[in-house]
Amino acid sequence: MKLLSKYNSILATHVFEVRAAQEDKKKMQVHYLSTKTQNEFIYICGTFVQRAIIEKNAKYFAIIADAIPDSSHKEQTTIVIRYAKFKEISFSIKERFICFDNFSGKNGQKIACRLLNSLQKLKLNFKNCVEQGCDNGANMAGKYNGAQAVLLKENGNCTFSGCGNHTLNLVGVDSAESCKEAIV
């Protein structure tokens, strides 16, 4: 809010009055600068952007999901969609971050269910998903019990492609582990 107040005189006056009231230990009836209000504002803006991305995408899309612990050690699953955007006679491929999902499920069934629930909340029809991408861990890429196998049962047109960067990372780890000089 401080940053925005540098560019908006009305907001600058409001921030100044709130700061002065707080320094004088006077209570203001309403000032809309609490962390709760700011988080609600961020959530509303994020939802607006998310809806705009989803409503403007093509009917068919791909999902990309990956999970990693955040700084507070909570597992965060990132969901990205990829789609073709048509403009007159040409098209371009767009990739857009859609959401974080705090989820620590470790088996393929739970991960797939959570992804499907997230897509349903976003009003994205999984039957229109033509590709899925994720890391090459057994819980994601497993042929029989990985999330990709569960998702493929739900939608046979949703082909799987593993992430090349994750594969390259695994190759690097295996290479380093096989080198005596690197292990010492």
mmCIF file with all atom_site columns, C-alpha atoms in Angstrom:
data_model
loop_
_atom_site.group_PDB
_atom_site.id
_atom_site.type_symbol
_atom_site.label_atom_id
_atom_site.label_alt_id
_atom_site.label_comp_id
_atom_site.label_asym_id
_atom_site.label_entity_id
_atom_site.label_seq_id
_atom_site.pdbx_PDB_ins_code
_atom_site.Cartn_x
_atom_site.Cartn_y
_atom_site.Cartn_z
_atom_site.occupancy
_atom_site.B_iso_or_equiv
_atom_site.pdbx_formal_charge
_atom_site.auth_seq_id
_atom_site.auth_comp_id
_atom_site.auth_asym_id
_atom_site.auth_atom_id
_atom_site.pdbx_PDB_model_num
ATOM 1   C CA . MET A 1 1   ? 0.000   0.000   0.000   1.00 0.00 ? 1   MET A CA 1
ATOM 2   C CA . LYS A 1 2   ? 2.946   2.286   0.688   1.00 0.00 ? 2   LYS A CA 1
ATOM 3   C CA . LEU A 1 3   ? 4.239   1.707   -2.817  1.00 0.00 ? 3   LEU A CA 1
ATOM 4   C CA . LEU A 1 4   ? 0.860   2.373   -4.418  1.00 0.00 ? 4   LEU A CA 1
ATOM 5   C CA . SER A 1 5   ? 0.410   5.501   -2.324  1.00 0.00 ? 5   SER A CA 1
ATOM 6   C CA . LYS A 1 6   ? 3.471   7.008   -4.050  1.00 0.00 ? 6   LYS A CA 1
ATOM 7   C CA . TYR A 1 7   ? 1.465   7.063   -7.279  1.00 0.00 ? 7   TYR A CA 1
ATOM 8   C CA . ASN A 1 8   ? -1.997  7.929   -5.956  1.00 0.00 ? 8   ASN A CA 1
ATOM 9   C CA . SER A 1 9   ? -2.598  11.111  -3.959  1.00 0.00 ? 9   SER A CA 1
ATOM 10  C CA . ILE A 1 10  ? -5.875  9.907   -2.387  1.00 0.00 ? 10  ILE A CA 1
ATOM 11  C CA . LEU A 1 11  ? -4.228  6.700   -1.158  1.00 0.00 ? 11  LEU A CA 1
ATOM 12  C CA . ALA A 1 12  ? -1.196  8.708   0.026   1.00 0.00 ? 12  ALA A CA 1
ATOM 13  C CA . THR A 1 13  ? -3.457  10.909  2.162   1.00 0.00 ? 13  THR A CA 1
ATOM 14  C CA . HIS A 1 14  ? -5.216  7.858   3.600   1.00 0.00 ? 14  HIS A CA 1
ATOM 15  C CA . VAL A 1 15  ? -1.932  6.087   4.447   1.00 0.00 ? 15  VAL A CA 1
ATOM 16  C CA . PHE A 1 16  ? -0.640  9.294   6.074   1.00 0.00 ? 16  PHE A CA 1
ATOM 17  C CA . GLU A 1 17  ? -3.808  9.639   8.210   1.00 0.00 ? 17  GLU A CA 1
ATOM 18  C CA . VAL A 1 18  ? -3.647  5.989   9.300   1.00 0.00 ? 18  VAL A CA 1
ATOM 19  C CA . ARG A 1 19  ? 0.030   6.293   10.217  1.00 0.00 ? 19  ARG A CA 1
ATOM 20  C CA . ALA A 1 20  ? -0.624  9.517   12.175  1.00 0.00 ? 20  ALA A CA 1
ATOM 21  C CA . ALA A 1 21  ? -3.533  7.917   14.048  1.00 0.00 ? 21  ALA A CA 1
ATOM 22  C CA . GLN A 1 22  ? -1.415  4.891   14.939  1.00 0.00 ? 22  GLN A CA 1
ATOM 23  C CA . GLU A 1 23  ? 1.466   7.056   16.163  1.00 0.00 ? 23  GLU A CA 1
ATOM 24  C CA . ASP A 1 24  ? -0.968  9.048   18.333  1.00 0.00 ? 24  ASP A CA 1
ATOM 25  C CA . LYS A 1 25  ? -2.482  5.726   19.534  1.00 0.00 ? 25  LYS A CA 1
ATOM 26  C CA . LYS A 1 26  ? -5.913  6.769   18.268  1.00 0.00 ? 26  LYS A CA 1
ATOM 27  C CA . LYS A 1 27  ? -8.237  4.159   16.860  1.00 0.00 ? 27  LYS A CA 1
ATOM 28  C CA . MET A 1 28  ? -9.673  4.705   13.427  1.00 0.00 ? 28  MET A CA 1
ATOM 29  C CA . GLN A 1 29  ? -13.098 3.279   12.700  1.00 0.00 ? 29  GLN A CA 1
ATOM 30  C CA . VAL A 1 30  ? -12.007 1.593   9.429   1.00 0.00 ? 30  VAL A CA 1
ATOM 31  C CA . HIS A 1 31  ? -8.744  1.946   7.501   1.00 0.00 ? 31  HIS A CA 1
ATOM 32  C CA . TYR A 1 32  ? -8.538  -1.166  5.277   1.00 0.00 ? 32  TYR A CA 1
ATOM 33  C CA . LEU A 1 33  ? -4.800  -1.598  5.823   1.00 0.00 ? 33  LEU A CA 1
ATOM 34  C CA . SER A 1 34  ? -4.838  -4.664  8.079   1.00 0.00 ? 34  SER A CA 1
ATOM 35  C CA . THR A 1 35  ? -3.057  -7.795  6.912   1.00 0.00 ? 35  THR A CA 1
ATOM 36  C CA . LYS A 1 36  ? -6.418  -9.582  6.745   1.00 0.00 ? 36  LYS A CA 1
ATOM 37  C CA . THR A 1 37  ? -7.845  -6.942  4.410   1.00 0.00 ? 37  THR A CA 1
ATOM 38  C CA . GLN A 1 38  ? -4.708  -6.867  2.270   1.00 0.00 ? 38  GLN A CA 1
ATOM 39  C CA . ASN A 1 39  ? -4.699  -10.673 1.978   1.00 0.00 ? 39  ASN A CA 1
ATOM 40  C CA . GLU A 1 40  ? -8.353  -10.563 0.949   1.00 0.00 ? 40  GLU A CA 1
ATOM 41  C CA . PHE A 1 41  ? -7.518  -7.908  -1.650  1.00 0.00 ? 41  PHE A CA 1
ATOM 42  C CA . ILE A 1 42  ? -4.649  -10.032 -2.995  1.00 0.00 ? 42  ILE A CA 1
ATOM 43  C CA . TYR A 1 43  ? -6.942  -13.091 -3.122  1.00 0.00 ? 43  TYR A CA 1
ATOM 44  C CA . ILE A 1 44  ? -9.642  -11.182 -5.031  1.00 0.00 ? 44  ILE A CA 1
ATOM 45  C CA . CYS A 1 45  ? -7.104  -9.788  -7.524  1.00 0.00 ? 45  CYS A CA 1
ATOM 46  C CA . GLY A 1 46  ? -5.546  -13.240 -7.967  1.00 0.00 ? 46  GLY A CA 1
ATOM 47  C CA . THR A 1 47  ? -8.949  -14.830 -8.558  1.00 0.00 ? 47  THR A CA 1
ATOM 48  C CA . PHE A 1 48  ? -9.789  -12.149 -11.115 1.00 0.00 ? 48  PHE A CA 1
ATOM 49  C CA . VAL A 1 49  ? -6.534  -12.773 -13.026 1.00 0.00 ? 49  VAL A CA 1
ATOM 50  C CA . GLN A 1 50  ? -7.013  -16.553 -12.765 1.00 0.00 ? 50  GLN A CA 1
ATOM 51  C CA . ARG A 1 51  ? -10.543 -16.332 -14.223 1.00 0.00 ? 51  ARG A CA 1
ATOM 52  C CA . ALA A 1 52  ? -9.337  -14.072 -17.047 1.00 0.00 ? 52  ALA A CA 1
ATOM 53  C CA . ILE A 1 53  ? -6.628  -16.580 -17.985 1.00 0.00 ? 53  ILE A CA 1
ATOM 54  C CA . ILE A 1 54  ? -8.976  -19.555 -17.890 1.00 0.00 ? 54  ILE A CA 1
ATOM 55  C CA . GLU A 1 55  ? -11.842 -17.879 -19.761 1.00 0.00 ? 55  GLU A CA 1
ATOM 56  C CA . LYS A 1 56  ? -9.573  -16.716 -22.580 1.00 0.00 ? 56  LYS A CA 1
ATOM 57  C CA . ASN A 1 57  ? -7.812  -20.021 -23.155 1.00 0.00 ? 57  ASN A CA 1
ATOM 58  C CA . ALA A 1 58  ? -8.615  -22.445 -25.926 1.00 0.00 ? 58  ALA A CA 1
ATOM 59  C CA . LYS A 1 59  ? -11.033 -25.277 -25.285 1.00 0.00 ? 59  LYS A CA 1
ATOM 60  C CA . TYR A 1 60  ? -8.247  -27.867 -25.189 1.00 0.00 ? 60  TYR A CA 1
ATOM 61  C CA . PHE A 1 61  ? -5.394  -27.508 -22.733 1.00 0.00 ? 61  PHE A CA 1
ATOM 62  C CA . ALA A 1 62  ? -2.505  -29.292 -21.048 1.00 0.00 ? 62  ALA A CA 1
ATOM 63  C CA . ILE A 1 63  ? -1.703  -29.333 -17.337 1.00 0.00 ? 63  ILE A CA 1
ATOM 64  C CA . ILE A 1 64  ? 1.715   -29.211 -15.763 1.00 0.00 ? 64  ILE A CA 1
ATOM 65  C CA . ALA A 1 65  ? 2.031   -30.006 -12.063 1.00 0.00 ? 65  ALA A CA 1
ATOM 66  C CA . ASP A 1 66  ? 4.999   -30.080 -9.740  1.00 0.00 ? 66  ASP A CA 1
ATOM 67  C CA . ALA A 1 67  ? 5.338   -30.089 -5.968  1.00 0.00 ? 67  ALA A CA 1
ATOM 68  C CA . ILE A 1 68  ? 8.054   -28.685 -3.760  1.00 0.00 ? 68  ILE A CA 1
ATOM 69  C CA . PRO A 1 69  ? 8.194   -27.689 -0.092  1.00 0.00 ? 69  PRO A CA 1
ATOM 70  C CA . ASP A 1 70  ? 8.059   -23.952 0.591   1.00 0.00 ? 70  ASP A CA 1
ATOM 71  C CA . SER A 1 71  ? 10.135  -22.118 3.201   1.00 0.00 ? 71  SER A CA 1
ATOM 72  C CA . SER A 1 72  ? 7.746   -23.225 5.976   1.00 0.00 ? 72  SER A CA 1
ATOM 73  C CA . HIS A 1 73  ? 8.166   -26.879 4.855   1.00 0.00 ? 73  HIS A CA 1
ATOM 74  C CA . LYS A 1 74  ? 4.596   -27.127 3.513   1.00 0.00 ? 74  LYS A CA 1
ATOM 75  C CA . GLU A 1 75  ? 4.312   -29.008 0.253   1.00 0.00 ? 75  GLU A CA 1
ATOM 76  C CA . GLN A 1 76  ? 3.179   -26.632 -2.513  1.00 0.00 ? 76  GLN A CA 1
ATOM 77  C CA . THR A 1 77  ? 1.849   -28.074 -5.753  1.00 0.00 ? 77  THR A CA 1
ATOM 78  C CA . THR A 1 78  ? 2.077   -25.684 -8.674  1.00 0.00 ? 78  THR A CA 1
ATOM 79  C CA . ILE A 1 79  ? -0.504  -26.024 -11.434 1.00 0.00 ? 79  ILE A CA 1
ATOM 80  C CA . VAL A 1 80  ? 0.199   -24.508 -14.854 1.00 0.00 ? 80  VAL A CA 1
ATOM 81  C CA . ILE A 1 81  ? -1.926  -24.751 -17.992 1.00 0.00 ? 81  ILE A CA 1
ATOM 82  C CA . ARG A 1 82  ? -0.677  -24.663 -21.562 1.00 0.00 ? 82  ARG A CA 1
ATOM 83  C CA . TYR A 1 83  ? -2.923  -23.852 -24.508 1.00 0.00 ? 83  TYR A CA 1
ATOM 84  C CA . ALA A 1 84  ? -2.839  -22.608 -28.093 1.00 0.00 ? 84  ALA A CA 1
ATOM 85  C CA . LYS A 1 85  ? -3.961  -19.025 -28.607 1.00 0.00 ? 85  LYS A CA 1
ATOM 86  C CA . PHE A 1 86  ? -5.293  -18.337 -32.086 1.00 0.00 ? 86  PHE A CA 1
ATOM 87  C CA . LYS A 1 87  ? -5.056  -14.903 -33.681 1.00 0.00 ? 87  LYS A CA 1
ATOM 88  C CA . GLU A 1 88  ? -6.369  -14.581 -37.228 1.00 0.00 ? 88  GLU A CA 1
ATOM 89  C CA . ILE A 1 89  ? -4.286  -17.107 -39.214 1.00 0.00 ? 89  ILE A CA 1
ATOM 90  C CA . SER A 1 90  ? -1.511  -17.788 -36.703 1.00 0.00 ? 90  SER A CA 1
ATOM 91  C CA . PHE A 1 91  ? -1.287  -19.235 -33.247 1.00 0.00 ? 91  PHE A CA 1
ATOM 92  C CA . SER A 1 92  ? 1.085   -19.208 -30.318 1.00 0.00 ? 92  SER A CA 1
ATOM 93  C CA . ILE A 1 93  ? 1.535   -21.534 -27.380 1.00 0.00 ? 93  ILE A CA 1
ATOM 94  C CA . LYS A 1 94  ? 0.833   -19.910 -24.015 1.00 0.00 ? 94  LYS A CA 1
ATOM 95  C CA . GLU A 1 95  ? 1.770   -21.269 -20.615 1.00 0.00 ? 95  GLU A CA 1
ATOM 96  C CA . ARG A 1 96  ? 0.141   -19.695 -17.561 1.00 0.00 ? 96  ARG A CA 1
ATOM 97  C CA . PHE A 1 97  ? 0.551   -20.290 -13.846 1.00 0.00 ? 97  PHE A CA 1
ATOM 98  C CA . ILE A 1 98  ? -2.889  -20.988 -12.405 1.00 0.00 ? 98  ILE A CA 1
ATOM 99  C CA . CYS A 1 99  ? -2.497  -21.724 -8.706  1.00 0.00 ? 99  CYS A CA 1
ATOM 100 C CA . PHE A 1 100 ? -0.584  -23.127 -5.771  1.00 0.00 ? 100 PHE A CA 1
ATOM 101 C CA . ASP A 1 101 ? -2.209  -25.942 -3.845  1.00 0.00 ? 101 ASP A CA 1
ATOM 102 C CA . ASN A 1 102 ? -0.998  -26.777 -0.339  1.00 0.00 ? 102 ASN A CA 1
ATOM 103 C CA . PHE A 1 103 ? -0.996  -30.531 -0.484  1.00 0.00 ? 103 PHE A CA 1
ATOM 104 C CA . SER A 1 104 ? 1.343   -33.120 0.936   1.00 0.00 ? 104 SER A CA 1
ATOM 105 C CA . GLY A 1 105 ? -0.171  -36.315 -0.502  1.00 0.00 ? 105 GLY A CA 1
ATOM 106 C CA . LYS A 1 106 ? 2.588   -38.633 -1.657  1.00 0.00 ? 106 LYS A CA 1
ATOM 107 C CA . ASN A 1 107 ? 0.878   -41.391 -3.628  1.00 0.00 ? 107 ASN A CA 1
ATOM 108 C CA . GLY A 1 108 ? -0.343  -41.198 -7.208  1.00 0.00 ? 108 GLY A CA 1
ATOM 109 C CA . GLN A 1 109 ? -4.028  -41.744 -6.414  1.00 0.00 ? 109 GLN A CA 1
ATOM 110 C CA . LYS A 1 110 ? -4.151  -38.884 -3.880  1.00 0.00 ? 110 LYS A CA 1
ATOM 111 C CA . ILE A 1 111 ? -2.185  -36.527 -6.126  1.00 0.00 ? 111 ILE A CA 1
ATOM 112 C CA . ALA A 1 112 ? -4.423  -37.276 -9.135  1.00 0.00 ? 112 ALA A CA 1
ATOM 113 C CA . CYS A 1 113 ? -7.594  -36.760 -7.076  1.00 0.00 ? 113 CYS A CA 1
ATOM 114 C CA . ARG A 1 114 ? -6.286  -33.458 -5.775  1.00 0.00 ? 114 ARG A CA 1
ATOM 115 C CA . LEU A 1 115 ? -5.388  -32.287 -9.297  1.00 0.00 ? 115 LEU A CA 1
ATOM 116 C CA . LEU A 1 116 ? -8.830  -33.243 -10.574 1.00 0.00 ? 116 LEU A CA 1
ATOM 117 C CA . ASN A 1 117 ? -10.469 -31.382 -7.662  1.00 0.00 ? 117 ASN A CA 1
ATOM 118 C CA . SER A 1 118 ? -8.352  -28.302 -8.391  1.00 0.00 ? 118 SER A CA 1
ATOM 119 C CA . LEU A 1 119 ? -9.344  -28.372 -12.069 1.00 0.00 ? 119 LEU A CA 1
ATOM 120 C CA . GLN A 1 120 ? -13.000 -28.796 -11.100 1.00 0.00 ? 120 GLN A CA 1
ATOM 121 C CA . LYS A 1 121 ? -12.825 -25.757 -8.762  1.00 0.00 ? 121 LYS A CA 1
ATOM 122 C CA . LEU A 1 122 ? -11.320 -23.788 -11.629 1.00 0.00 ? 122 LEU A CA 1
ATOM 123 C CA . LYS A 1 123 ? -14.183 -24.965 -13.872 1.00 0.00 ? 123 LYS A CA 1
ATOM 124 C CA . LEU A 1 124 ? -11.763 -26.622 -16.290 1.00 0.00 ? 124 LEU A CA 1
ATOM 125 C CA . ASN A 1 125 ? -13.235 -29.767 -17.814 1.00 0.00 ? 125 ASN A CA 1
ATOM 126 C CA . PHE A 1 126 ? -10.623 -32.524 -17.513 1.00 0.00 ? 126 PHE A CA 1
ATOM 127 C CA . LYS A 1 127 ? -12.139 -34.261 -20.554 1.00 0.00 ? 127 LYS A CA 1
ATOM 128 C CA . ASN A 1 128 ? -10.630 -31.373 -22.591 1.00 0.00 ? 128 ASN A CA 1
ATOM 129 C CA . CYS A 1 129 ? -7.134  -31.957 -21.196 1.00 0.00 ? 129 CYS A CA 1
ATOM 130 C CA . VAL A 1 130 ? -4.928  -33.383 -23.946 1.00 0.00 ? 130 VAL A CA 1
ATOM 131 C CA . GLU A 1 131 ? -1.596  -33.630 -22.138 1.00 0.00 ? 131 GLU A CA 1
ATOM 132 C CA . GLN A 1 132 ? -0.171  -33.871 -18.649 1.00 0.00 ? 132 GLN A CA 1
ATOM 133 C CA . GLY A 1 133 ? 3.337   -33.067 -17.579 1.00 0.00 ? 133 GLY A CA 1
ATOM 134 C CA . CYS A 1 134 ? 5.111   -33.616 -14.284 1.00 0.00 ? 134 CYS A CA 1
ATOM 135 C CA . ASP A 1 135 ? 8.390   -34.777 -12.803 1.00 0.00 ? 135 ASP A CA 1
ATOM 136 C CA . ASN A 1 136 ? 9.623   -38.315 -13.238 1.00 0.00 ? 136 ASN A CA 1
ATOM 137 C CA . GLY A 1 137 ? 9.130   -39.468 -9.658  1.00 0.00 ? 137 GLY A CA 1
ATOM 138 C CA . ALA A 1 138 ? 7.310   -42.778 -9.238  1.00 0.00 ? 138 ALA A CA 1
ATOM 139 C CA . ASN A 1 139 ? 4.381   -41.091 -7.477  1.00 0.00 ? 139 ASN A CA 1
ATOM 140 C CA . MET A 1 140 ? 3.832   -38.846 -10.509 1.00 0.00 ? 140 MET A CA 1
ATOM 141 C CA . ALA A 1 141 ? 5.149   -40.739 -13.536 1.00 0.00 ? 141 ALA A CA 1
ATOM 142 C CA . GLY A 1 142 ? 4.607   -44.313 -12.349 1.00 0.00 ? 142 GLY A CA 1
ATOM 143 C CA . LYS A 1 143 ? 3.245   -46.516 -15.121 1.00 0.00 ? 143 LYS A CA 1
ATOM 144 C CA . TYR A 1 144 ? 0.685   -48.299 -12.921 1.00 0.00 ? 144 TYR A CA 1
ATOM 145 C CA . ASN A 1 145 ? 0.101   -46.289 -9.727  1.00 0.00 ? 145 ASN A CA 1
ATOM 146 C CA . GLY A 1 146 ? 1.516   -42.844 -10.549 1.00 0.00 ? 146 GLY A CA 1
ATOM 147 C CA . ALA A 1 147 ? -0.726  -39.806 -10.852 1.00 0.00 ? 147 ALA A CA 1
ATOM 148 C CA . GLN A 1 148 ? -0.282  -39.884 -14.630 1.00 0.00 ? 148 GLN A CA 1
ATOM 149 C CA . ALA A 1 149 ? -1.657  -43.454 -14.813 1.00 0.00 ? 149 ALA A CA 1
ATOM 150 C CA . VAL A 1 150 ? -4.677  -42.519 -12.683 1.00 0.00 ? 150 VAL A CA 1
ATOM 151 C CA . LEU A 1 151 ? -5.334  -39.421 -14.817 1.00 0.00 ? 151 LEU A CA 1
ATOM 152 C CA . LEU A 1 152 ? -4.962  -41.452 -18.007 1.00 0.00 ? 152 LEU A CA 1
ATOM 153 C CA . LYS A 1 153 ? -7.710  -43.809 -16.770 1.00 0.00 ? 153 LYS A CA 1
ATOM 154 C CA . GLU A 1 154 ? -9.975  -40.761 -16.293 1.00 0.00 ? 154 GLU A CA 1
ATOM 155 C CA . ASN A 1 155 ? -9.175  -39.355 -19.731 1.00 0.00 ? 155 ASN A CA 1
ATOM 156 C CA . GLY A 1 156 ? -7.526  -41.644 -22.279 1.00 0.00 ? 156 GLY A CA 1
ATOM 157 C CA . ASN A 1 157 ? -6.654  -38.640 -24.505 1.00 0.00 ? 157 ASN A CA 1
ATOM 158 C CA . CYS A 1 158 ? -4.533  -37.002 -21.804 1.00 0.00 ? 158 CYS A CA 1
ATOM 159 C CA . THR A 1 159 ? -1.084  -38.256 -22.787 1.00 0.00 ? 159 THR A CA 1
ATOM 160 C CA . PHE A 1 160 ? 1.841   -38.020 -20.374 1.00 0.00 ? 160 PHE A CA 1
ATOM 161 C CA . SER A 1 161 ? 5.194   -36.398 -20.985 1.00 0.00 ? 161 SER A CA 1
ATOM 162 C CA . GLY A 1 162 ? 7.834   -36.316 -18.288 1.00 0.00 ? 162 GLY A CA 1
ATOM 163 C CA . CYS A 1 163 ? 9.752   -33.138 -17.602 1.00 0.00 ? 163 CYS A CA 1
ATOM 164 C CA . GLY A 1 164 ? 13.064  -33.053 -19.465 1.00 0.00 ? 164 GLY A CA 1
ATOM 165 C CA . ASN A 1 165 ? 14.697  -30.909 -16.761 1.00 0.00 ? 165 ASN A CA 1
ATOM 166 C CA . HIS A 1 166 ? 13.859  -33.468 -14.090 1.00 0.00 ? 166 HIS A CA 1
ATOM 167 C CA . THR A 1 167 ? 15.255  -36.246 -16.288 1.00 0.00 ? 167 THR A CA 1
ATOM 168 C CA . LEU A 1 168 ? 18.459  -34.283 -16.845 1.00 0.00 ? 168 LEU A CA 1
ATOM 169 C CA . ASN A 1 169 ? 18.743  -33.716 -13.087 1.00 0.00 ? 169 ASN A CA 1
ATOM 170 C CA . LEU A 1 170 ? 18.362  -37.465 -12.432 1.00 0.00 ? 170 LEU A CA 1
ATOM 171 C CA . VAL A 1 171 ? 21.051  -38.209 -15.040 1.00 0.00 ? 171 VAL A CA 1
ATOM 172 C CA . GLY A 1 172 ? 23.375  -35.727 -13.314 1.00 0.00 ? 172 GLY A CA 1
ATOM 173 C CA . VAL A 1 173 ? 22.746  -37.278 -9.881  1.00 0.00 ? 173 VAL A CA 1
ATOM 174 C CA . ASP A 1 174 ? 23.343  -40.821 -11.172 1.00 0.00 ? 174 ASP A CA 1
ATOM 175 C CA . SER A 1 175 ? 26.483  -39.709 -13.014 1.00 0.00 ? 175 SER A CA 1
ATOM 176 C CA . ALA A 1 176 ? 27.893  -38.035 -9.918  1.00 0.00 ? 176 ALA A CA 1
ATOM 177 C CA . GLU A 1 177 ? 27.107  -41.073 -7.751  1.00 0.00 ? 177 GLU A CA 1
ATOM 178 C CA . SER A 1 178 ? 28.985  -43.364 -10.140 1.00 0.00 ? 178 SER A CA 1
ATOM 179 C CA . CYS A 1 179 ? 32.127  -41.225 -10.096 1.00 0.00 ? 179 CYS A CA 1
ATOM 180 C CA . LYS A 1 180 ? 34.487  -42.194 -7.241  1.00 0.00 ? 180 LYS A CA 1
ATOM 181 C CA . GLU A 1 181 ? 36.120  -38.767 -7.223  1.00 0.00 ? 181 GLU A CA 1
ATOM 182 C CA . ALA A 1 182 ? 32.737  -37.026 -6.811  1.00 0.00 ? 182 ALA A CA 1
ATOM 183 C CA . ILE A 1 183 ? 31.677  -39.268 -3.917  1.00 0.00 ? 183 ILE A CA 1
ATOM 184 C CA . VAL A 1 184 ? 34.768  -38.646 -1.757  1.00 0.00 ? 184 VAL A CA 1
#
